[in-house]
mmCIF file of C-alpha atoms (C1' of nucleotides) in Angstrom:
data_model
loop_
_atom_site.group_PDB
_atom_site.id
_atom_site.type_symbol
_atom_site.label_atom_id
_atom_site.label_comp_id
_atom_site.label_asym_id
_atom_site.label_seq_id
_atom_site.Cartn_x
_atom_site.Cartn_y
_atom_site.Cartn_z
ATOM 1 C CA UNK R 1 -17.663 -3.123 59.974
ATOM 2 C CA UNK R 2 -19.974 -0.511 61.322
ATOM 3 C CA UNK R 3 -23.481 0.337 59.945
ATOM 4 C CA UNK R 4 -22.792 3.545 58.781
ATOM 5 C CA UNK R 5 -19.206 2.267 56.814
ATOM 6 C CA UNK R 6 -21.539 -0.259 55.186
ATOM 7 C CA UNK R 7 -24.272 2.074 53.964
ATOM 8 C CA UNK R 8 -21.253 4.564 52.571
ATOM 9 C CA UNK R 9 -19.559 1.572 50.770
ATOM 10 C CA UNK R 10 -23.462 1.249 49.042
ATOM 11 C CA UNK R 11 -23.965 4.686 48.181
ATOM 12 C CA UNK R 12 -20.418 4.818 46.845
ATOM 13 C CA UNK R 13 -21.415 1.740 44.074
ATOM 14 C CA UNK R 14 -24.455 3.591 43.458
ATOM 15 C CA UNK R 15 -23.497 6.542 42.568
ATOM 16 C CA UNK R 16 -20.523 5.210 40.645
ATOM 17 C CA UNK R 17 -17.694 6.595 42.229
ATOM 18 C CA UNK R 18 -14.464 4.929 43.074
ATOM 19 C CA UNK R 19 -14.043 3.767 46.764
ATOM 20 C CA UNK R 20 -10.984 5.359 48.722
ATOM 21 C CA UNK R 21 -10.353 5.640 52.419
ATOM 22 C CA UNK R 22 -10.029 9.062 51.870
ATOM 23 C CA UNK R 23 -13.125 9.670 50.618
ATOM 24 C CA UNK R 24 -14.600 7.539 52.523
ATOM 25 C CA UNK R 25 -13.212 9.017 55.631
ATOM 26 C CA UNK R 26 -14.813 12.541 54.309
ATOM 27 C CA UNK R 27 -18.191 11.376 54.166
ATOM 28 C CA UNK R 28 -18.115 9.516 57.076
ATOM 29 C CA UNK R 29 -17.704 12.726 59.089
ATOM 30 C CA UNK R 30 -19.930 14.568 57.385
ATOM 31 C CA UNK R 31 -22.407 11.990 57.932
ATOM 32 C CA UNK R 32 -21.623 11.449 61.822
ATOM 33 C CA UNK R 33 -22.010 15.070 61.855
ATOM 34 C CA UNK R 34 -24.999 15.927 59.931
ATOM 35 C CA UNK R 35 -26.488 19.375 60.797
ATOM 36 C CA UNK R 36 -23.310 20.738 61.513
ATOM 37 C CA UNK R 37 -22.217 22.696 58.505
ATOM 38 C CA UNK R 38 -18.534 22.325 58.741
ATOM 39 C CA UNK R 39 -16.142 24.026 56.677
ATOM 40 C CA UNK R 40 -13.465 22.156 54.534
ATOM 41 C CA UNK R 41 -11.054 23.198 56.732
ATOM 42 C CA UNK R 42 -13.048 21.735 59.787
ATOM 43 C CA UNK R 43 -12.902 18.452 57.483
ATOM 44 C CA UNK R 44 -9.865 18.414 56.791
ATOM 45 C CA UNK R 45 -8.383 18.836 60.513
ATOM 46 C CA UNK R 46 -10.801 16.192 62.069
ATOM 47 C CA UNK R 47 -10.266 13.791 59.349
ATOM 48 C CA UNK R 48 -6.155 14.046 59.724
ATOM 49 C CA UNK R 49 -6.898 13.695 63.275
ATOM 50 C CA UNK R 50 -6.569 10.145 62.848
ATOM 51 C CA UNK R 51 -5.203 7.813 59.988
ATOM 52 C CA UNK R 52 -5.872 7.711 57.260
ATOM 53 C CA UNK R 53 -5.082 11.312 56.248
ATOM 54 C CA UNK R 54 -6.789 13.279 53.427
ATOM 55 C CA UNK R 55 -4.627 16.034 51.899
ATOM 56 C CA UNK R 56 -6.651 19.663 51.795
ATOM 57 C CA UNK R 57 -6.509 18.959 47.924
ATOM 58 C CA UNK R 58 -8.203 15.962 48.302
ATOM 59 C CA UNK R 59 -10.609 17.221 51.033
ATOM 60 C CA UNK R 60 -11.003 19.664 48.203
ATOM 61 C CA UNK R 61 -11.537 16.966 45.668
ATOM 62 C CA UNK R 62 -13.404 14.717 47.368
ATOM 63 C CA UNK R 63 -16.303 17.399 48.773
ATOM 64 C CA UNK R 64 -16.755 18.467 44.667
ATOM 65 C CA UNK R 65 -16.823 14.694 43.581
ATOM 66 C CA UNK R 66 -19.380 14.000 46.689
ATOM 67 C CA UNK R 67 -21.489 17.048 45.903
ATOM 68 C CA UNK R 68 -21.943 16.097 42.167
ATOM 69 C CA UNK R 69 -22.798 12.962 43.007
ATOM 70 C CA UNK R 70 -25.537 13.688 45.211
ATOM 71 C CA UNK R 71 -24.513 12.122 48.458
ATOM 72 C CA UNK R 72 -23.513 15.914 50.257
ATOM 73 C CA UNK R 73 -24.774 18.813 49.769
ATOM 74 C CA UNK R 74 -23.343 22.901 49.781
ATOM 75 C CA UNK R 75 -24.722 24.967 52.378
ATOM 76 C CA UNK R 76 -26.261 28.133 51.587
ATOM 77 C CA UNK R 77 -23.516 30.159 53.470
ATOM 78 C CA UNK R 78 -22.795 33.946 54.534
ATOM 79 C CA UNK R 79 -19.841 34.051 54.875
ATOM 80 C CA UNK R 80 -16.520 32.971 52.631
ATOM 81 C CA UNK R 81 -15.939 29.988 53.764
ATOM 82 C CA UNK R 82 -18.197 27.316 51.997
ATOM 83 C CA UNK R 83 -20.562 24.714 54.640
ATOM 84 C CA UNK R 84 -20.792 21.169 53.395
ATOM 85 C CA UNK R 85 -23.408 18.482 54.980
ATOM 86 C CA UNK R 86 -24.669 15.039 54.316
ATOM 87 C CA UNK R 87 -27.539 15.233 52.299
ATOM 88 C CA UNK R 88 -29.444 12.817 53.728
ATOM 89 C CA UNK R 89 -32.741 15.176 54.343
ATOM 90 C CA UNK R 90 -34.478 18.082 53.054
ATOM 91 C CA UNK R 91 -34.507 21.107 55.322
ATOM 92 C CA UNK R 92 -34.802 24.909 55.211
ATOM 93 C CA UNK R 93 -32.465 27.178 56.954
ATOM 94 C CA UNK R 94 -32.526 29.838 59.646
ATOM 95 C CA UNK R 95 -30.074 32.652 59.740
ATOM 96 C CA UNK R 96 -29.310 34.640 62.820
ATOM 97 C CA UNK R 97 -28.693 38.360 61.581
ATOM 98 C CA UNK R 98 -27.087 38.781 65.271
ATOM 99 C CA UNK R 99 -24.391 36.125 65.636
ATOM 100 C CA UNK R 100 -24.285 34.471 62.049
ATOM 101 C CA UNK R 101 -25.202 30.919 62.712
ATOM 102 C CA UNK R 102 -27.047 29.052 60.201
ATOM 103 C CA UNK R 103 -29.440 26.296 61.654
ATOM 104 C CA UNK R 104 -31.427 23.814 60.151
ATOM 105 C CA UNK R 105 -34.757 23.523 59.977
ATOM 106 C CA UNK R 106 -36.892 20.432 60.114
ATOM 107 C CA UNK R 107 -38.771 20.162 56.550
ATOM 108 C CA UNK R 108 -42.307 21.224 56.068
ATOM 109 C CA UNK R 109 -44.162 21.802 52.676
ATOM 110 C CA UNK R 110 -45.408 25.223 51.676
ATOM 111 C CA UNK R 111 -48.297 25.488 48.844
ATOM 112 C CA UNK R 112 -46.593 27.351 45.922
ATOM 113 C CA UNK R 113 -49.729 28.410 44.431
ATOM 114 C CA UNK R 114 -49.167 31.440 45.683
ATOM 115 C CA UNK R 115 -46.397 31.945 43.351
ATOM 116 C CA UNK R 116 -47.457 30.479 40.254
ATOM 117 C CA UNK R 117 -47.901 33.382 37.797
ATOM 118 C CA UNK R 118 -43.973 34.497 39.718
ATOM 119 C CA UNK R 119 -42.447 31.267 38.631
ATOM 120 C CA UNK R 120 -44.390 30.974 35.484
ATOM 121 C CA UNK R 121 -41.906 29.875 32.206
ATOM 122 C CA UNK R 122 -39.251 27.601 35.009
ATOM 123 C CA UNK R 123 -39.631 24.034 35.727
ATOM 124 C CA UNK R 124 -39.108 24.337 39.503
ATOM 125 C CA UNK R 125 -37.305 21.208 40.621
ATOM 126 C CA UNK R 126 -36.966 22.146 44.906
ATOM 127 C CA UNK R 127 -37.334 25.069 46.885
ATOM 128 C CA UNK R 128 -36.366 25.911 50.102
ATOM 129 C CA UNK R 129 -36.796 28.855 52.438
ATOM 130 C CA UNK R 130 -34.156 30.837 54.190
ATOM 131 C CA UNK R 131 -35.752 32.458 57.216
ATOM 132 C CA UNK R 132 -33.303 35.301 59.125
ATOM 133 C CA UNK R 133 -34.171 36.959 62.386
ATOM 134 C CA UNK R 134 -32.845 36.040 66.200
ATOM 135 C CA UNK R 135 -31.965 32.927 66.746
ATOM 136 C CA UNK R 136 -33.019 31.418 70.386
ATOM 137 C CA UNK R 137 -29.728 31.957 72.355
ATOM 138 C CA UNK R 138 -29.580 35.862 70.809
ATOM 139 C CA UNK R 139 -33.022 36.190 71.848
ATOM 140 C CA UNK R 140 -32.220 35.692 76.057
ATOM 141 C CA UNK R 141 -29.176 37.264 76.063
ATOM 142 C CA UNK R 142 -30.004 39.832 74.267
ATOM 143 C CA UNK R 143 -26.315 39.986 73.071
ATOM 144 C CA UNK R 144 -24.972 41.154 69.573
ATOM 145 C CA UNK R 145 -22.573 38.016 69.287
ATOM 146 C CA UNK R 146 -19.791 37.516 67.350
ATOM 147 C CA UNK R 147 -20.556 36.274 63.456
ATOM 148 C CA UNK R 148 -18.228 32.989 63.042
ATOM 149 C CA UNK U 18 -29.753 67.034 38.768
ATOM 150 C CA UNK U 19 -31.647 64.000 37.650
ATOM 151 C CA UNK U 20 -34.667 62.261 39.628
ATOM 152 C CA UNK U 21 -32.422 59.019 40.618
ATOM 153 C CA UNK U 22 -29.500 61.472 42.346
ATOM 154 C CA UNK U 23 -32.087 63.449 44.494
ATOM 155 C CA UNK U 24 -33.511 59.969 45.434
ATOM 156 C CA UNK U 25 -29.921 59.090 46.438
ATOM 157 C CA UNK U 26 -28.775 62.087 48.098
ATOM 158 C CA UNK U 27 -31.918 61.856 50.723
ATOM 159 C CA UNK U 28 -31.305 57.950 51.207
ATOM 160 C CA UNK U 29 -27.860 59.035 52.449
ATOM 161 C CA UNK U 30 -29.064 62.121 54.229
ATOM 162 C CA UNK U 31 -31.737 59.322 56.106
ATOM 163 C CA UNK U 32 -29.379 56.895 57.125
ATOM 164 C CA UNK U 33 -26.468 59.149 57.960
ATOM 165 C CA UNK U 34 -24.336 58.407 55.652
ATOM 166 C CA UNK U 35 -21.588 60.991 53.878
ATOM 167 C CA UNK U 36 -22.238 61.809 51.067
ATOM 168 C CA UNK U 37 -19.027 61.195 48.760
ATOM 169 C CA UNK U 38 -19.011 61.032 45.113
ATOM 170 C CA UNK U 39 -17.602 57.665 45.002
ATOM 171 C CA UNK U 40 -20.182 56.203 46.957
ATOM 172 C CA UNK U 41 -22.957 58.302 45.165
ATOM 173 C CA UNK U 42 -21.523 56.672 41.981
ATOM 174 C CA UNK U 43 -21.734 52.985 43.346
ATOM 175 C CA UNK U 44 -25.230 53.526 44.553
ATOM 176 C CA UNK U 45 -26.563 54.911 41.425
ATOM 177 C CA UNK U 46 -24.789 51.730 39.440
ATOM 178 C CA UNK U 47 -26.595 49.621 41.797
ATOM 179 C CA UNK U 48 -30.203 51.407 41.141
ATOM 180 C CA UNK U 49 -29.695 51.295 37.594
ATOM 181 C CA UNK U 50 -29.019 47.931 37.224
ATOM 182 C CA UNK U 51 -31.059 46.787 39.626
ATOM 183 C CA UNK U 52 -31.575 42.336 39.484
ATOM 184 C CA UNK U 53 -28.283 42.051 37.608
ATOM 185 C CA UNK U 54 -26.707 40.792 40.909
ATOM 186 C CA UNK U 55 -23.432 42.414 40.055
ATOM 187 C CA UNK U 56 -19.862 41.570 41.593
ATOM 188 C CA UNK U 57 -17.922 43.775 42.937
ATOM 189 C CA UNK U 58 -15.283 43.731 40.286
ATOM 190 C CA UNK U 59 -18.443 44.761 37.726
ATOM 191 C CA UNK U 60 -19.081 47.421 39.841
ATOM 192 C CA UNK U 61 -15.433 48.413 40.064
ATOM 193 C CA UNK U 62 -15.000 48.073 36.221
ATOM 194 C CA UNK U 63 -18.531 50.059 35.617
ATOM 195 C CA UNK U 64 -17.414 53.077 37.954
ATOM 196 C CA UNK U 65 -14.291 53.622 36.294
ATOM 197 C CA UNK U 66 -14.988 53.564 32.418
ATOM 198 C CA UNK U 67 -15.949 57.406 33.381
ATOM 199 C CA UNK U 68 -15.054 60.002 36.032
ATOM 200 C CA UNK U 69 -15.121 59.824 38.642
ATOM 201 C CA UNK U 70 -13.349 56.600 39.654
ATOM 202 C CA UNK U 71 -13.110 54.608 42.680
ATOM 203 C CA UNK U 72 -10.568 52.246 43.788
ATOM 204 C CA UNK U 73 -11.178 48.768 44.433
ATOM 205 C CA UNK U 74 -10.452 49.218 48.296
ATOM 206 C CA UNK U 75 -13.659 52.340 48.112
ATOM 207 C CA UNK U 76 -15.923 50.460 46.386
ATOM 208 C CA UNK U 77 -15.601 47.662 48.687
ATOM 209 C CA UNK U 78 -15.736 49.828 51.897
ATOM 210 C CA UNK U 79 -18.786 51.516 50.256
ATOM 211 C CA UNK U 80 -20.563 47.997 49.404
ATOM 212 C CA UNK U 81 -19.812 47.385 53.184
ATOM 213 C CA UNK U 82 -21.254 51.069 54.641
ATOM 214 C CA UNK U 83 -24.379 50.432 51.937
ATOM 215 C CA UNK U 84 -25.416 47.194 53.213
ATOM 216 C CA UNK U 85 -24.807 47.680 57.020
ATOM 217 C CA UNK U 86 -27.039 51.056 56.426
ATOM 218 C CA UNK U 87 -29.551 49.001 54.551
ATOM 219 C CA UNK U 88 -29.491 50.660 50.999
ATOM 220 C CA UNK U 89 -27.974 47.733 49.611
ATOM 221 C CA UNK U 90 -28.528 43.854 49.770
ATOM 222 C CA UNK U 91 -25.977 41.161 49.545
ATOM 223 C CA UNK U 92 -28.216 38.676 47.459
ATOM 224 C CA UNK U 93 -27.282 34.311 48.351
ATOM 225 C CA UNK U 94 -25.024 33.462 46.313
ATOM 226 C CA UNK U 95 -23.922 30.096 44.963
ATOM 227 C CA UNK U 96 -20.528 31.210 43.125
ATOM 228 C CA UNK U 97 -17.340 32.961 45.244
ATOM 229 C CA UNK U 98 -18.033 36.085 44.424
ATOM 230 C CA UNK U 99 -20.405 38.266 46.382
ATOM 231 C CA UNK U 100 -23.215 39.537 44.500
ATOM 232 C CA UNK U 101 -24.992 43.385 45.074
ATOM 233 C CA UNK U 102 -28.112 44.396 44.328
ATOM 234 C CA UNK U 103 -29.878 48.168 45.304
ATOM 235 C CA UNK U 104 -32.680 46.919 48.025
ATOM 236 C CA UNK U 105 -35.547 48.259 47.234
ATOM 237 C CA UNK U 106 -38.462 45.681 46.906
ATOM 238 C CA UNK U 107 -38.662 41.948 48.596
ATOM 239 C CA UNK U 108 -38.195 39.061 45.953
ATOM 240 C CA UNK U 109 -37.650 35.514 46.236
ATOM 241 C CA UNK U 110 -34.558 34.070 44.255
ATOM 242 C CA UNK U 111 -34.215 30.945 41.617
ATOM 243 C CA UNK U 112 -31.063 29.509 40.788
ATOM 244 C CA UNK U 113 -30.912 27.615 37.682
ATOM 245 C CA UNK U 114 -29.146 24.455 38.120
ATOM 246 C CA UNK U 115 -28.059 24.519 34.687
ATOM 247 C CA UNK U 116 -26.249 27.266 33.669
ATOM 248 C CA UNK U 117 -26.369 28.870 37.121
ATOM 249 C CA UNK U 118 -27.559 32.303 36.568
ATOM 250 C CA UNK U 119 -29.765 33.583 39.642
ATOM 251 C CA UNK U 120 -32.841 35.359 38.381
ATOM 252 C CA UNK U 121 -35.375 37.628 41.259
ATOM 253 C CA UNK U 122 -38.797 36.143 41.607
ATOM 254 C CA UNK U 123 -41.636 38.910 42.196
ATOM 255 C CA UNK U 124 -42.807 38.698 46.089
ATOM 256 C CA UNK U 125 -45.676 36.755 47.061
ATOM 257 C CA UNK U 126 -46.019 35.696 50.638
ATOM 258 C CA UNK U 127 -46.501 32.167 51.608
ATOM 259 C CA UNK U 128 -48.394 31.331 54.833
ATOM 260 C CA UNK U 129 -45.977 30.228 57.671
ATOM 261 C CA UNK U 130 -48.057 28.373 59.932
ATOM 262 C CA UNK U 131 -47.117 24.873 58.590
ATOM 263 C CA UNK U 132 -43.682 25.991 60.117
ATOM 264 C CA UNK U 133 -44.525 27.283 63.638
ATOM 265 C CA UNK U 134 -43.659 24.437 65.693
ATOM 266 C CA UNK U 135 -39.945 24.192 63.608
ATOM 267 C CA UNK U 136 -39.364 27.207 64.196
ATOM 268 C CA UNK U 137 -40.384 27.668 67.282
ATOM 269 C CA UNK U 138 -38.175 29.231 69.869
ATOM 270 C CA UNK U 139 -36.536 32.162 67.414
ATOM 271 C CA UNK U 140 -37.692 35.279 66.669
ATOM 272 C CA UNK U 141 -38.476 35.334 62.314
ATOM 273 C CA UNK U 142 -37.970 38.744 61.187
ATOM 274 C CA UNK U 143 -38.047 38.049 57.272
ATOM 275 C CA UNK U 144 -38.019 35.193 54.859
ATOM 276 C CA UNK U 145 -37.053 34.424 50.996
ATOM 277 C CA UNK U 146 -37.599 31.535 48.697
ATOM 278 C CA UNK U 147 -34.789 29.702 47.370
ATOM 279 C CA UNK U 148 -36.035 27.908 43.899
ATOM 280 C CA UNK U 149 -33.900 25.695 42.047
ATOM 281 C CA UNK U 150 -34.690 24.203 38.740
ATOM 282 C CA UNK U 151 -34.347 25.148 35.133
ATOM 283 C CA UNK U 152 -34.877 28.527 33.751
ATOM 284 C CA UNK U 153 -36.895 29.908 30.882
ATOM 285 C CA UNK U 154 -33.922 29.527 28.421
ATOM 286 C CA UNK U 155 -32.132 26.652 29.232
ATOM 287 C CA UNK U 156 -35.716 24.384 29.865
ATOM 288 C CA UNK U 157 -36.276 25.424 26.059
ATOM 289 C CA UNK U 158 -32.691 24.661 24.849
ATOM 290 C CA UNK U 159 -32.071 21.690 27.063
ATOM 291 C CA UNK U 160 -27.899 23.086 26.892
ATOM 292 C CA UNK U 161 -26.317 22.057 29.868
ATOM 293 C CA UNK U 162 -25.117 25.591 29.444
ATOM 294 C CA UNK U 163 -22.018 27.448 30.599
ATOM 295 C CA UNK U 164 -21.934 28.367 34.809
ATOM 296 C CA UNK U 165 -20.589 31.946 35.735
ATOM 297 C "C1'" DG N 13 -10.833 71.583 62.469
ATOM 298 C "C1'" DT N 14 -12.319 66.916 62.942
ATOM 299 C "C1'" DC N 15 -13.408 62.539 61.190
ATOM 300 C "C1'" DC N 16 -14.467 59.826 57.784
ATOM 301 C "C1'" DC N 17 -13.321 58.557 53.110
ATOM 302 C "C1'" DT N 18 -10.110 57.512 49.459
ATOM 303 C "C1'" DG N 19 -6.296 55.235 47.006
ATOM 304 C "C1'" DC N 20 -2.438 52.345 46.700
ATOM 305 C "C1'" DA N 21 -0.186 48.196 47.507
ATOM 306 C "C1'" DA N 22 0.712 44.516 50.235
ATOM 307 C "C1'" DA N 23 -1.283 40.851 53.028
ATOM 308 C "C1'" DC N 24 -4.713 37.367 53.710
ATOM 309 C "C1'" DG N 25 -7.626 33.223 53.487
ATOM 310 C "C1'" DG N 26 -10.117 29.956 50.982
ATOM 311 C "C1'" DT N 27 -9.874 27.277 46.869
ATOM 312 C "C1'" DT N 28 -7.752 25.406 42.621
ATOM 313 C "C1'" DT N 29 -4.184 23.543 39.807
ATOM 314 C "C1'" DG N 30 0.132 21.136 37.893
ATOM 315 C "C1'" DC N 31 2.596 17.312 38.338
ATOM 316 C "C1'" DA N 32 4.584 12.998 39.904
ATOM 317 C "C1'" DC N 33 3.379 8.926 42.304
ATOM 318 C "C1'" DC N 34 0.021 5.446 43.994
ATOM 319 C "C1'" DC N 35 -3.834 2.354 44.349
ATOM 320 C "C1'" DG N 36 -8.638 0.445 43.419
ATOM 321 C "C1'" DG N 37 -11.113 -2.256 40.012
ATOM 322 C "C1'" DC I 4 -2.536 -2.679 33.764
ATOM 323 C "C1'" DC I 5 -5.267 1.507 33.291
ATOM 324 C "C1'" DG I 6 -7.559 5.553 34.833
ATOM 325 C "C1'" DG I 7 -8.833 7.909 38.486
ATOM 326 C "C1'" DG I 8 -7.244 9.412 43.226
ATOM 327 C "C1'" DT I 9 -3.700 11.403 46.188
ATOM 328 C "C1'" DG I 10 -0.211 14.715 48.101
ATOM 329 C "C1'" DC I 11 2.549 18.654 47.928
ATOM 330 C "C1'" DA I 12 3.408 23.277 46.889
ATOM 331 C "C1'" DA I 13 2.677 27.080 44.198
ATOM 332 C "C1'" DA I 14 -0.709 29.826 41.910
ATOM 333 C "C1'" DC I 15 -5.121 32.171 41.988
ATOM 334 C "C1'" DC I 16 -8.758 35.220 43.115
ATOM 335 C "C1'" DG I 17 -11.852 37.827 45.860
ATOM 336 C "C1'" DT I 18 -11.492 40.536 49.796
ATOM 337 C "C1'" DT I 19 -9.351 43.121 53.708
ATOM 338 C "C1'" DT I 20 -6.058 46.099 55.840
ATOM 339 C "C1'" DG I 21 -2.337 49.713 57.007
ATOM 340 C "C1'" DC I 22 -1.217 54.019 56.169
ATOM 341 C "C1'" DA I 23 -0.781 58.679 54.244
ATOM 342 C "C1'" DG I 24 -3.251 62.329 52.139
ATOM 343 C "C1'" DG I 25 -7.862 64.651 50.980
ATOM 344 C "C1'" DG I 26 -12.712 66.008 51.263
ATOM 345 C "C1'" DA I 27 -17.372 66.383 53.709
ATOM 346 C "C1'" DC I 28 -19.723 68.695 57.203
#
DNA sequence: GTCCCTGCAAACGGTTTGCACCCGG
DNA sequence: CCGGGTGCAAACCGTTTGCAGGGAC
């Protein structure tokens, strides 16, 4: 059994919830694909790719059972479609206002003083910062790109 | 005429927008009720309780025209439905992760230069702050608290 | 007079739900 | 054996679109 099946199977008893090869198929990919955003729909095709298959209700099921539980994490997204990932490590985001990808961005801390008196009367739990501009590729080409 | 419609009537003139009653009527909903993040089915229902109305199909073309001329802001959302806002001053955003309502956080700026090197490579033409936590009421109730 | 805007209704796409069956613990 | 998980299809809901008529400039 691989690494990565063995570390899911722990996180699974951890967080209480009940071991299927469906799930565990879902969170598999999301982990071997970390950074990528997909889409349930993306999920859902890969993971029927192969046996076992996952039903889109159960794709469906299985992304809100994982999300509650902690182990992936909803994407600040755009557009309709809603972007799952592992959540394996804190990161802000980066928008491209030209072609409408959304890439991660490796963690650093900001001092909040700044916005104390702002934030005053909330018990602030995380943060994170959602930057929007060019993105590098838009910024060569010069290109308006198509939003995905 | 009041104060708010002249203000209107040049922010179309500016961006080169027509100026159509319907859209005049979304616009000053918008202004009026500006941080209330409202749906577009609010907005819908708000326009028509009193001439003149707008059909669903106009008030969404008119959120579109709005935000593409810059008069408008589609604020993150964590829900399915898009949320509007007028744009006319920066904020951050915090999400309460109880009840989910998203409240506007006055501007302050935070100093970037922790994140040069991450970022490095795009071009950063604005940033907002994405808190999540507990807000005001629901820190003093401790209710888990109903999600809209 | 020309285009853009409006309104209606039907289409669309992503997500949720009801229900019967199945399987992990 | 029990309770949650799964699969299918239909329902749902927010949003978009096609088209005919109307209003802004």
């Amino acid at each position: 059994m691989s690494n990565l099946s063995r570390r899911i199977e722990t996180a699974f008893q951890a967080s209480g919830l009940r071991h299927t090869t469906q799930r565990h198929a879902v969170l598999k990919f999301l982990a071997k694909h970390s950074g990528v955003h997909s889409t349930a729909e993306e999920i859902c095709e890969a993971v029927n790719r192969r046996n076992p298959r996952a039903s889109r209700a159960t794709v469906y099921n299985n992304l809100r059972s994982l999300t509650k539980a902690g182990l992936v994490r909803e994407v600040v997204s755009e557009g309709k479609a809603a972007r799952f990932d592992a959540n394996l490590y804190r990161h802000h985001h980066f928008v491209c206002e030209r072609c409408g990808t959304l890439e991660d961005i490796d963690w650093f801390d900001m001092p909040l003083n700044a916005g104390r008196s702002a934030l005053s009367g909330r018990d602030v739990a995380s943060y994170e910062v959602l930057f929007r501009g060019a993105c590098g590729a838009c910024r060569e080409s010069g290109t308006g790109g198509t939003k995905r």
